[in-house]
Amino acid sequence: PLGDLGFYRFYLGYSNYDEAEYQSGKSANDAWDSTFGGFRIDLTPDESDTVTIEGRASGNDTSETLDLPTRTFPFRRRTDGSEDLARRSLVARWNRDLANDSRIQLQAYYDYFESDATNILQREHTVDLDFQYEFSAGERHRIVWGAGFRYVSDDIRGTNLLSLDPDERDLKIFSAYLQDEITVIPDTLSLTLGAKLEHNSYSGVEIQPNARLTWTPADRHTVWLAASRAVRSPSRAELDVRLENTTTRRLAVALYGDEDFESENVLALEAGYRVQLHETAALDLALFHNSYDDLRTTEFRRPFIEVDPLPVHLAIPVVADNNMSGTAYGFEAALDWRPREWWRVRTGYSYLEMDLSPNPDTIDLLSGTVEDESPEQQFFMHHSFDLPRNVEIDATFRYVDAIPALGVDDYLTMDIRLAWLPRENLEFSLVGQNLFEDSHLEYAPSFINTVPSEVERGIYGKVSWRF
């Protein structure tokens, strides 16, 4: 506590993780450690105002194994890589409650990020300012509007294999938004309408509207419908990157960014239903259908003679473009059930179907498998037991379907936690993770050629003392 003015806290931490293993069973070069710390100050100078100031600093040292192209036979080499990451951030936020249940919020944010990796050195400064005003207009309208500005300045120095041109770039983002939550029938039907307008240095003006209808016909039932348009603005790499993928001494197949790359966009339609089946059980169902347009493709263009980087060679460019579209649809179901006061069960299932394809006149050989880079089905079940003598048991089962495009098989695994609390502020626990197999693959890179490692079975103990 800071007397009657508020509170402060600070924290320090260190983590170290050893290597996982490759599919061959050998130890992988992917150990990492992290050092971090920060503080937070919450002040209430009067009944109307609150002020929050937060700061955080962290440093990470990571290792990885890269499969890189070379200009000498056999034109690929596997090398041990590393990356040192550092981040410093500071955020200040002021809230004021006004008359008639209205309030304002002002936030300022600064972040510094640095990454020194095997093939690239990156430094980035971010400054962000946001303002928001919330108020009621009559008895039926709750309105929120706001505006923001973000400035990002980076300096990225690459190598022959990976570089960006230009090395330095500034990004400016101006945004404004408005949302109106309308009470159509009190406690029964509400309509939310909103839109966000954004202008950024990469793709210009973007408009993202949304609408949501919520209907509660009875105390135990809620139905909702939603429609929204969202965009993914171009990244720095999609505009400026040069990434070699395949090389010989006189030939290079490289991926290039394109200044004309546009935002990807999606029209999302959603529907949901929540029902309180019993005092001890609730069921949630959600359906979605997403229509995508201007998705990224990577297309072959006319070869040319490239002098830089040396030696002089024939470059076969693969350029980022926006020539893919399609749909994704599916559903999710979740059940929360408490069979006994001391026993809780949470379970969920999701299904995803994707149908994405490049435009007919597109010469694209690298993006055609994107629809097979996500699992089609996922399932989990979590049991939580509060037993006598302050003993707790948690057991979680997870099933994830195969990811064919990445060569990842489906897997079923289980985690178990056993905890004992001899006192309210003291806990001893033993945790087992991924218990069904020695190890299994969960993901593999589809773009940057890092060598994938498997998730291993793990057991650890933990002691927590709160004071």
Short mmCIF file of C-alpha atoms in Angstrom, two decimals:
data_model
loop_
_atom_site.label_atom_id
_atom_site.label_comp_id
_atom_site.label_asym_id
_atom_site.label_seq_id
_atom_site.Cartn_x
_atom_site.Cartn_y
_atom_site.Cartn_z
CA PRO A 1 0.00 0.00 0.00
CA LEU A 2 0.88 3.65 -0.55
CA GLY A 3 -1.09 4.94 2.40
CA ASP A 4 -4.55 6.04 1.31
CA LEU A 5 -3.33 6.97 -2.17
CA GLY A 6 -3.17 3.48 -3.71
CA PHE A 7 -0.94 0.44 -4.13
CA TYR A 8 2.27 -0.63 -5.84
CA ARG A 9 3.84 -3.97 -6.65
CA PHE A 10 6.98 -5.24 -8.33
CA TYR A 11 8.17 -8.63 -9.52
CA LEU A 12 11.32 -10.38 -10.73
CA GLY A 13 11.63 -13.73 -12.42
CA TYR A 14 13.99 -16.11 -14.15
CA SER A 15 13.15 -19.21 -16.23
CA ASN A 16 15.40 -21.77 -17.89
CA TYR A 17 14.27 -24.58 -20.18
CA ASP A 18 16.51 -27.29 -21.54
CA GLU A 19 16.39 -28.84 -25.01
CA ALA A 20 13.45 -30.77 -26.40
CA GLU A 21 14.23 -33.51 -28.92
CA TYR A 22 14.07 -34.10 -32.66
CA GLN A 23 11.87 -36.76 -34.23
CA SER A 24 15.01 -38.90 -34.44
CA GLY A 25 15.24 -38.89 -30.63
CA LYS A 26 18.38 -36.72 -30.47
CA SER A 27 18.47 -33.60 -28.30
CA ALA A 28 17.37 -30.49 -30.14
CA ASN A 29 19.20 -27.18 -30.07
CA ASP A 30 16.23 -25.22 -28.71
CA ALA A 31 17.01 -24.41 -25.07
CA TRP A 32 16.09 -20.94 -23.85
CA ASP A 33 16.12 -18.80 -20.75
CA SER A 34 14.29 -15.64 -19.75
CA THR A 35 14.91 -12.90 -17.20
CA PHE A 36 12.10 -10.46 -16.54
CA GLY A 37 10.88 -7.87 -14.08
CA GLY A 38 8.42 -5.05 -13.72
CA PHE A 39 6.27 -2.86 -11.55
CA ARG A 40 2.75 -1.49 -11.34
CA ILE A 41 1.42 1.52 -9.45
CA ASP A 42 -2.34 2.09 -8.95
CA LEU A 43 -3.33 5.50 -7.59
CA THR A 44 -6.75 6.85 -6.58
CA PRO A 45 -6.12 10.55 -5.83
CA ASP A 46 -9.89 11.15 -5.47
CA GLU A 47 -13.24 9.41 -5.96
CA SER A 48 -13.38 10.19 -9.67
CA ASP A 49 -9.83 9.49 -10.86
CA THR A 50 -7.63 6.43 -11.09
CA VAL A 51 -4.09 6.37 -12.46
CA THR A 52 -2.13 3.25 -13.42
CA ILE A 53 1.55 3.16 -14.36
CA GLU A 54 3.16 -0.09 -15.48
CA GLY A 55 6.68 -0.94 -16.60
CA ARG A 56 8.28 -4.19 -17.72
CA ALA A 57 11.71 -5.30 -18.90
CA SER A 58 12.70 -8.73 -20.20
CA GLY A 59 15.56 -10.50 -21.88
CA ASN A 60 15.52 -13.90 -23.59
CA ASP A 61 18.28 -16.09 -24.98
CA THR A 62 17.02 -18.77 -27.36
CA SER A 63 18.59 -21.43 -29.55
CA GLU A 64 17.35 -23.05 -32.75
CA THR A 65 18.58 -25.19 -35.61
CA LEU A 66 18.30 -23.71 -39.10
CA ASP A 67 18.27 -25.44 -42.48
CA LEU A 68 19.81 -22.79 -44.73
CA PRO A 69 20.56 -22.55 -48.46
CA THR A 70 24.23 -22.13 -49.49
CA ARG A 71 26.15 -21.42 -52.70
CA THR A 72 28.27 -24.57 -52.36
CA PHE A 73 27.38 -28.26 -52.81
CA PRO A 74 25.07 -29.76 -51.53
CA PHE A 75 23.55 -26.25 -51.42
CA ARG A 76 21.94 -26.69 -47.98
CA ARG A 77 23.51 -26.70 -44.56
CA ARG A 78 22.14 -27.28 -41.10
CA THR A 79 23.50 -24.84 -38.54
CA ASP A 80 22.95 -24.04 -34.89
CA GLY A 81 21.38 -20.60 -34.58
CA SER A 82 20.49 -18.32 -31.71
CA GLU A 83 18.44 -15.25 -30.93
CA ASP A 84 18.83 -12.70 -28.13
CA LEU A 85 15.66 -10.72 -27.41
CA ALA A 86 15.24 -7.63 -25.24
CA ARG A 87 12.11 -5.61 -24.52
CA ARG A 88 11.38 -2.51 -22.42
CA SER A 89 7.89 -1.06 -22.09
CA LEU A 90 6.08 1.61 -20.10
CA VAL A 91 2.35 2.40 -20.07
CA ALA A 92 0.40 5.10 -18.21
CA ARG A 93 -3.41 5.10 -18.04
CA TRP A 94 -5.81 7.68 -16.56
CA ASN A 95 -9.53 7.05 -15.97
CA ARG A 96 -12.06 9.62 -14.81
CA ASP A 97 -15.69 8.95 -13.88
CA LEU A 98 -17.96 11.81 -14.91
CA ALA A 99 -21.55 12.68 -14.16
CA ASN A 100 -24.47 10.66 -15.60
CA ASP A 101 -22.53 7.36 -15.66
CA SER A 102 -20.01 8.54 -18.25
CA ARG A 103 -16.25 8.09 -18.17
CA ILE A 104 -13.10 8.91 -20.11
CA GLN A 105 -9.81 7.06 -20.48
CA LEU A 106 -6.46 8.30 -21.76
CA GLN A 107 -3.52 5.94 -22.30
CA ALA A 108 0.09 6.43 -23.43
CA TYR A 109 2.44 3.58 -24.24
CA TYR A 110 6.11 3.20 -25.21
CA ASP A 111 7.87 -0.01 -26.21
CA TYR A 112 11.44 -0.79 -27.26
CA PHE A 113 12.23 -4.16 -28.84
CA GLU A 114 15.56 -5.60 -29.98
CA SER A 115 16.32 -8.95 -31.60
CA ASP A 116 19.81 -10.15 -32.48
CA ALA A 117 19.32 -13.37 -34.42
CA THR A 118 21.54 -15.54 -36.63
CA ASN A 119 20.59 -13.78 -39.87
CA ILE A 120 19.08 -10.48 -38.84
CA LEU A 121 19.37 -7.64 -36.31
CA GLN A 122 16.18 -5.72 -35.52
CA ARG A 123 15.52 -2.64 -33.37
CA GLU A 124 12.05 -1.17 -33.04
CA HIS A 125 10.53 1.78 -31.16
CA THR A 126 6.74 2.08 -30.68
CA VAL A 127 4.77 5.03 -29.30
CA ASP A 128 1.00 4.70 -28.87
CA LEU A 129 -1.66 7.21 -27.69
CA ASP A 130 -5.34 6.30 -27.14
CA PHE A 131 -8.40 8.23 -25.96
CA GLN A 132 -11.86 6.80 -25.17
CA TYR A 133 -15.15 8.36 -24.05
CA GLU A 134 -18.14 6.30 -22.86
CA PHE A 135 -21.59 7.72 -22.04
CA SER A 136 -25.33 7.03 -22.12
CA ALA A 137 -27.65 8.82 -24.54
CA GLY A 138 -31.11 8.47 -23.12
CA GLU A 139 -32.27 5.18 -21.62
CA ARG A 140 -31.59 2.99 -24.67
CA HIS A 141 -28.14 3.93 -25.98
CA ARG A 142 -24.71 3.26 -24.49
CA ILE A 143 -22.12 4.89 -26.74
CA VAL A 144 -18.35 4.46 -26.82
CA TRP A 145 -16.08 6.42 -29.14
CA GLY A 146 -12.36 6.90 -29.28
CA ALA A 147 -9.31 7.74 -31.32
CA GLY A 148 -5.69 6.63 -31.38
CA PHE A 149 -2.30 7.18 -32.96
CA ARG A 150 0.61 4.73 -33.19
CA TYR A 151 4.11 5.42 -34.48
CA VAL A 152 6.58 2.60 -35.14
CA SER A 153 10.19 3.21 -36.20
CA ASP A 154 12.44 0.25 -37.01
CA ASP A 155 15.98 -0.48 -38.12
CA ILE A 156 16.53 -3.98 -39.54
CA ARG A 157 19.96 -5.16 -40.74
CA GLY A 158 20.03 -8.46 -42.59
CA THR A 159 22.39 -10.77 -44.45
CA ASN A 160 22.63 -12.27 -47.94
CA LEU A 161 20.03 -14.85 -46.94
CA LEU A 162 17.52 -12.55 -45.26
CA SER A 163 17.22 -8.78 -45.63
CA LEU A 164 14.74 -5.93 -45.94
CA ASP A 165 14.95 -2.98 -48.31
CA PRO A 166 14.91 -0.28 -47.04
CA ASP A 167 16.71 -1.09 -43.77
CA GLU A 168 14.74 1.59 -41.93
CA ARG A 169 11.03 2.34 -42.14
CA ASP A 170 8.43 4.33 -40.20
CA LEU A 171 4.81 3.22 -39.76
CA LYS A 172 2.05 5.64 -38.74
CA ILE A 173 -1.43 4.44 -37.82
CA PHE A 174 -4.36 6.80 -37.18
CA SER A 175 -7.60 5.23 -35.96
CA ALA A 176 -11.06 6.20 -34.73
CA TYR A 177 -14.01 4.07 -33.67
CA LEU A 178 -17.65 4.42 -32.62
CA GLN A 179 -19.95 1.85 -31.00
CA ASP A 180 -23.58 2.11 -29.91
CA GLU A 181 -25.15 -0.56 -27.69
CA ILE A 182 -28.91 -0.19 -28.17
CA THR A 183 -31.46 -1.63 -25.76
CA VAL A 184 -34.34 -2.59 -28.06
CA ILE A 185 -36.37 -4.46 -25.40
CA PRO A 186 -35.03 -4.14 -21.83
CA ASP A 187 -33.50 -7.39 -20.52
CA THR A 188 -34.57 -9.19 -23.70
CA LEU A 189 -33.16 -7.78 -26.94
CA SER A 190 -30.09 -5.60 -27.59
CA LEU A 191 -28.34 -4.48 -30.76
CA THR A 192 -24.71 -3.34 -30.95
CA LEU A 193 -23.50 -1.40 -33.98
CA GLY A 194 -19.95 -0.20 -34.45
CA ALA A 195 -17.18 0.63 -36.88
CA LYS A 196 -13.47 1.34 -36.83
CA LEU A 197 -11.77 3.64 -39.34
CA GLU A 198 -8.00 3.32 -39.73
CA HIS A 199 -5.32 4.86 -41.90
CA ASN A 200 -1.86 3.27 -41.97
CA SER A 201 1.28 3.96 -43.96
CA TYR A 202 1.25 0.57 -45.69
CA SER A 203 -2.27 0.12 -47.10
CA GLY A 204 -4.04 3.46 -46.59
CA VAL A 205 -7.64 3.65 -45.34
CA GLU A 206 -9.32 0.59 -43.82
CA ILE A 207 -12.96 0.39 -42.62
CA GLN A 208 -14.04 -2.39 -40.24
CA PRO A 209 -17.77 -2.39 -39.31
CA ASN A 210 -19.57 -4.87 -37.06
CA ALA A 211 -23.09 -5.60 -35.83
CA ARG A 212 -24.24 -7.90 -33.02
CA LEU A 213 -27.76 -8.87 -31.91
CA THR A 214 -28.38 -10.53 -28.52
CA TRP A 215 -31.75 -12.06 -27.62
CA THR A 216 -32.65 -13.47 -24.21
CA PRO A 217 -36.15 -15.01 -24.62
CA ALA A 218 -35.99 -16.58 -21.12
CA ASP A 219 -33.75 -16.52 -18.07
CA ARG A 220 -31.88 -19.68 -19.08
CA HIS A 221 -31.53 -19.01 -22.82
CA THR A 222 -29.45 -16.54 -24.84
CA VAL A 223 -29.12 -16.36 -28.64
CA TRP A 224 -26.73 -14.05 -30.49
CA LEU A 225 -25.96 -13.21 -34.12
CA ALA A 226 -23.01 -11.19 -35.43
CA ALA A 227 -21.59 -9.91 -38.71
CA SER A 228 -18.26 -8.11 -39.05
CA ARG A 229 -15.59 -7.18 -41.53
CA ALA A 230 -11.94 -7.31 -40.49
CA VAL A 231 -8.63 -6.75 -42.27
CA ARG A 232 -5.03 -7.82 -41.79
CA SER A 233 -2.76 -5.00 -42.86
CA PRO A 234 0.48 -5.80 -44.73
CA SER A 235 3.50 -6.59 -42.62
CA ARG A 236 6.93 -5.04 -43.06
CA ALA A 237 8.23 -8.27 -44.64
CA GLU A 238 5.40 -8.51 -47.18
CA LEU A 239 6.48 -5.15 -48.54
CA ASP A 240 10.27 -5.24 -48.22
CA VAL A 241 11.70 -8.73 -47.61
CA ARG A 242 14.26 -10.66 -49.64
CA LEU A 243 14.51 -14.27 -48.37
CA GLU A 244 16.57 -16.89 -50.21
CA ASN A 245 14.88 -20.28 -50.32
CA THR A 246 16.96 -22.33 -52.77
CA THR A 247 20.42 -21.56 -54.15
CA THR A 248 23.28 -22.84 -56.25
CA ARG A 249 26.40 -20.88 -57.08
CA ARG A 250 24.78 -19.14 -60.07
CA LEU A 251 21.09 -19.43 -59.19
CA ALA A 252 18.84 -18.19 -56.37
CA VAL A 253 15.14 -18.70 -55.79
CA ALA A 254 14.17 -15.92 -53.39
CA LEU A 255 10.99 -14.54 -51.89
CA TYR A 256 10.48 -10.79 -52.41
CA GLY A 257 8.04 -8.37 -50.84
CA ASP A 258 5.91 -6.07 -52.98
CA GLU A 259 5.04 -2.43 -52.30
CA ASP A 260 1.64 -3.06 -53.92
CA PHE A 261 0.69 -5.84 -51.47
CA GLU A 262 -2.78 -5.07 -50.06
CA SER A 263 -4.63 -5.95 -46.88
CA GLU A 264 -6.25 -9.34 -46.54
CA ASN A 265 -9.91 -9.11 -45.52
CA VAL A 266 -12.64 -11.32 -44.12
CA LEU A 267 -16.42 -11.09 -43.74
CA ALA A 268 -17.33 -13.09 -40.63
CA LEU A 269 -20.83 -14.34 -39.86
CA GLU A 270 -21.42 -15.88 -36.43
CA ALA A 271 -24.29 -17.35 -34.43
CA GLY A 272 -24.37 -18.65 -30.89
CA TYR A 273 -26.68 -20.19 -28.30
CA ARG A 274 -26.15 -20.50 -24.55
CA VAL A 275 -28.49 -22.48 -22.33
CA GLN A 276 -28.43 -23.12 -18.59
CA LEU A 277 -29.47 -26.78 -18.69
CA HIS A 278 -29.52 -27.08 -14.91
CA GLU A 279 -28.20 -25.21 -11.91
CA THR A 280 -25.07 -27.32 -12.31
CA ALA A 281 -24.67 -27.37 -16.12
CA ALA A 282 -24.38 -24.83 -18.95
CA LEU A 283 -23.97 -25.47 -22.69
CA ASP A 284 -22.50 -23.10 -25.29
CA LEU A 285 -22.77 -23.57 -29.07
CA ALA A 286 -21.26 -21.31 -31.73
CA LEU A 287 -21.31 -21.45 -35.54
CA PHE A 288 -19.16 -19.38 -37.88
CA HIS A 289 -18.70 -18.80 -41.61
CA ASN A 290 -15.80 -16.66 -42.82
CA SER A 291 -15.43 -15.43 -46.41
CA TYR A 292 -11.85 -14.40 -47.23
CA ASP A 293 -10.57 -12.27 -50.08
CA ASP A 294 -7.17 -10.93 -51.18
CA LEU A 295 -5.30 -13.59 -49.21
CA ARG A 296 -1.54 -13.79 -49.65
CA THR A 297 -0.08 -15.85 -52.44
CA THR A 298 3.56 -16.27 -53.46
CA GLU A 299 3.92 -16.10 -57.23
CA PHE A 300 6.75 -16.73 -59.65
CA ARG A 301 7.81 -13.79 -61.78
CA ARG A 302 10.24 -13.27 -64.66
CA PRO A 303 13.87 -14.19 -63.77
CA PHE A 304 16.55 -11.48 -63.82
CA ILE A 305 20.28 -11.07 -63.26
CA GLU A 306 21.05 -10.05 -59.68
CA VAL A 307 24.38 -8.47 -58.70
CA ASP A 308 23.79 -7.93 -54.97
CA PRO A 309 24.43 -10.16 -53.10
CA LEU A 310 27.53 -11.45 -54.90
CA PRO A 311 28.43 -13.50 -56.81
CA VAL A 312 26.43 -12.44 -59.86
CA HIS A 313 23.60 -14.94 -60.33
CA LEU A 314 20.25 -15.57 -61.96
CA ALA A 315 17.43 -14.70 -59.54
CA ILE A 316 14.06 -16.41 -59.81
CA PRO A 317 11.72 -14.15 -57.82
CA VAL A 318 8.73 -15.39 -55.84
CA VAL A 319 6.68 -12.29 -55.02
CA ALA A 320 3.97 -11.72 -52.41
CA ASP A 321 0.58 -10.99 -53.99
CA ASN A 322 -3.15 -11.04 -53.10
CA ASN A 323 -4.62 -13.71 -55.35
CA MET A 324 -6.28 -16.22 -53.05
CA SER A 325 -9.84 -16.35 -51.70
CA GLY A 326 -12.17 -18.86 -50.10
CA THR A 327 -14.17 -19.77 -47.03
CA ALA A 328 -13.77 -21.30 -43.60
CA TYR A 329 -16.65 -22.58 -41.53
CA GLY A 330 -17.28 -24.74 -38.51
CA PHE A 331 -18.64 -24.82 -35.00
CA GLU A 332 -17.61 -24.99 -31.36
CA ALA A 333 -19.37 -26.59 -28.40
CA ALA A 334 -18.52 -26.24 -24.71
CA LEU A 335 -20.10 -27.81 -21.63
CA ASP A 336 -19.52 -26.70 -18.03
CA TRP A 337 -20.92 -29.24 -15.54
CA ARG A 338 -20.60 -29.64 -11.77
CA PRO A 339 -21.78 -33.20 -10.91
CA ARG A 340 -20.87 -32.63 -7.24
CA GLU A 341 -19.91 -29.61 -5.19
CA TRP A 342 -16.32 -30.92 -5.12
CA TRP A 343 -16.17 -32.06 -8.78
CA ARG A 344 -16.26 -29.86 -11.88
CA VAL A 345 -16.07 -30.94 -15.53
CA ARG A 346 -15.36 -28.66 -18.49
CA THR A 347 -15.28 -30.06 -22.00
CA GLY A 348 -15.13 -28.59 -25.49
CA TYR A 349 -15.06 -29.62 -29.14
CA SER A 350 -14.30 -27.60 -32.28
CA TYR A 351 -14.56 -28.40 -35.98
CA LEU A 352 -12.95 -26.39 -38.79
CA GLU A 353 -13.38 -26.80 -42.54
CA MET A 354 -11.41 -24.59 -44.97
CA ASP A 355 -11.75 -24.19 -48.71
CA LEU A 356 -9.11 -21.76 -49.99
CA SER A 357 -7.74 -21.61 -53.52
CA PRO A 358 -5.61 -19.23 -55.63
CA ASN A 359 -7.23 -17.43 -58.53
CA PRO A 360 -7.18 -19.38 -61.82
CA ASP A 361 -4.52 -17.21 -63.47
CA THR A 362 -2.16 -17.38 -60.48
CA ILE A 363 1.21 -19.12 -60.74
CA ASP A 364 1.43 -20.05 -57.06
CA LEU A 365 3.26 -23.14 -55.83
CA LEU A 366 3.86 -22.25 -52.18
CA SER A 367 0.45 -21.23 -50.76
CA GLY A 368 -1.77 -24.03 -52.05
CA THR A 369 -1.53 -26.08 -48.85
CA VAL A 370 -2.56 -23.33 -46.42
CA GLU A 371 -5.98 -24.90 -45.83
CA ASP A 372 -4.23 -28.06 -44.56
CA GLU A 373 -2.04 -26.18 -42.06
CA SER A 374 -4.67 -26.20 -39.29
CA PRO A 375 -6.18 -29.17 -37.42
CA GLU A 376 -9.72 -30.00 -38.48
CA GLN A 377 -10.90 -31.26 -35.08
CA GLN A 378 -9.88 -30.50 -31.50
CA PHE A 379 -11.29 -31.79 -28.21
CA PHE A 380 -10.51 -31.31 -24.53
CA MET A 381 -11.95 -32.48 -21.21
CA HIS A 382 -10.88 -31.06 -17.86
CA HIS A 383 -11.77 -32.59 -14.47
CA SER A 384 -11.17 -30.66 -11.24
CA PHE A 385 -11.54 -32.29 -7.80
CA ASP A 386 -11.48 -30.53 -4.42
CA LEU A 387 -10.84 -33.39 -1.97
CA PRO A 388 -10.68 -33.56 1.84
CA ARG A 389 -7.60 -32.35 3.74
CA ASN A 390 -7.06 -29.52 1.22
CA VAL A 391 -6.04 -31.83 -1.63
CA GLU A 392 -6.72 -30.80 -5.24
CA ILE A 393 -6.52 -32.91 -8.41
CA ASP A 394 -6.78 -31.58 -11.97
CA ALA A 395 -6.74 -33.84 -15.03
CA THR A 396 -6.91 -32.60 -18.63
CA PHE A 397 -7.28 -34.73 -21.77
CA ARG A 398 -6.55 -33.15 -25.18
CA TYR A 399 -7.02 -34.47 -28.70
CA VAL A 400 -5.72 -32.55 -31.72
CA ASP A 401 -6.29 -33.71 -35.29
CA ALA A 402 -3.50 -34.15 -37.84
CA ILE A 403 -2.00 -31.23 -39.80
CA PRO A 404 -1.32 -32.90 -43.17
CA ALA A 405 0.54 -30.04 -44.87
CA LEU A 406 3.13 -29.93 -42.07
CA GLY A 407 3.52 -33.67 -41.60
CA VAL A 408 2.10 -33.57 -38.06
CA ASP A 409 0.11 -36.62 -36.90
CA ASP A 410 -2.91 -36.41 -34.62
CA TYR A 411 -2.23 -36.92 -30.92
CA LEU A 412 -4.01 -37.54 -27.62
CA THR A 413 -2.36 -36.46 -24.41
CA MET A 414 -3.08 -35.90 -20.73
CA ASP A 415 -1.85 -33.54 -18.00
CA ILE A 416 -2.36 -34.17 -14.27
CA ARG A 417 -1.83 -31.85 -11.30
CA LEU A 418 -1.83 -33.00 -7.65
CA ALA A 419 -1.73 -30.23 -5.03
CA TRP A 420 -1.80 -30.00 -1.24
CA LEU A 421 -2.43 -26.80 0.73
CA PRO A 422 -1.34 -27.32 4.36
CA ARG A 423 -2.08 -23.63 4.91
CA GLU A 424 -4.14 -21.10 2.99
CA ASN A 425 -1.03 -19.33 1.67
CA LEU A 426 1.21 -22.39 1.12
CA GLU A 427 0.89 -24.89 -1.74
CA PHE A 428 2.89 -27.97 -2.79
CA SER A 429 2.07 -29.43 -6.18
CA LEU A 430 3.29 -32.14 -8.56
CA VAL A 431 2.47 -31.86 -12.27
CA GLY A 432 2.79 -34.38 -15.09
CA GLN A 433 2.49 -33.17 -18.69
CA ASN A 434 2.02 -35.04 -22.00
CA LEU A 435 1.87 -38.35 -20.15
CA PHE A 436 0.72 -40.69 -22.93
CA GLU A 437 3.91 -40.58 -25.03
CA ASP A 438 7.62 -39.93 -24.56
CA SER A 439 7.28 -37.10 -27.09
CA HIS A 440 5.13 -35.95 -30.00
CA LEU A 441 5.25 -33.35 -32.75
CA GLU A 442 2.68 -30.53 -32.49
CA TYR A 443 3.82 -28.12 -35.22
CA ALA A 444 6.39 -27.66 -37.95
CA PRO A 445 7.56 -24.52 -39.79
CA SER A 446 5.98 -23.80 -43.14
CA PHE A 447 8.02 -20.73 -44.07
CA ILE A 448 11.26 -20.18 -42.14
CA ASN A 449 13.38 -23.32 -42.28
CA THR A 450 13.88 -24.08 -38.60
CA VAL A 451 14.17 -27.77 -37.73
CA PRO A 452 11.08 -28.83 -35.70
CA SER A 453 11.42 -30.42 -32.29
CA GLU A 454 8.91 -32.53 -30.37
CA VAL A 455 7.10 -31.82 -27.11
CA GLU A 456 8.37 -34.21 -24.45
CA ARG A 457 6.73 -35.83 -21.46
CA GLY A 458 7.48 -33.71 -18.41
CA ILE A 459 7.17 -33.90 -14.64
CA TYR A 460 7.85 -31.01 -12.27
CA GLY A 461 7.26 -29.99 -8.67
CA LYS A 462 6.21 -26.57 -7.45
CA VAL A 463 6.09 -24.74 -4.12
CA SER A 464 4.11 -21.47 -3.78
CA TRP A 465 4.15 -19.26 -0.70
CA ARG A 466 2.02 -16.11 -0.69
CA PHE A 467 2.59 -13.44 1.91
#
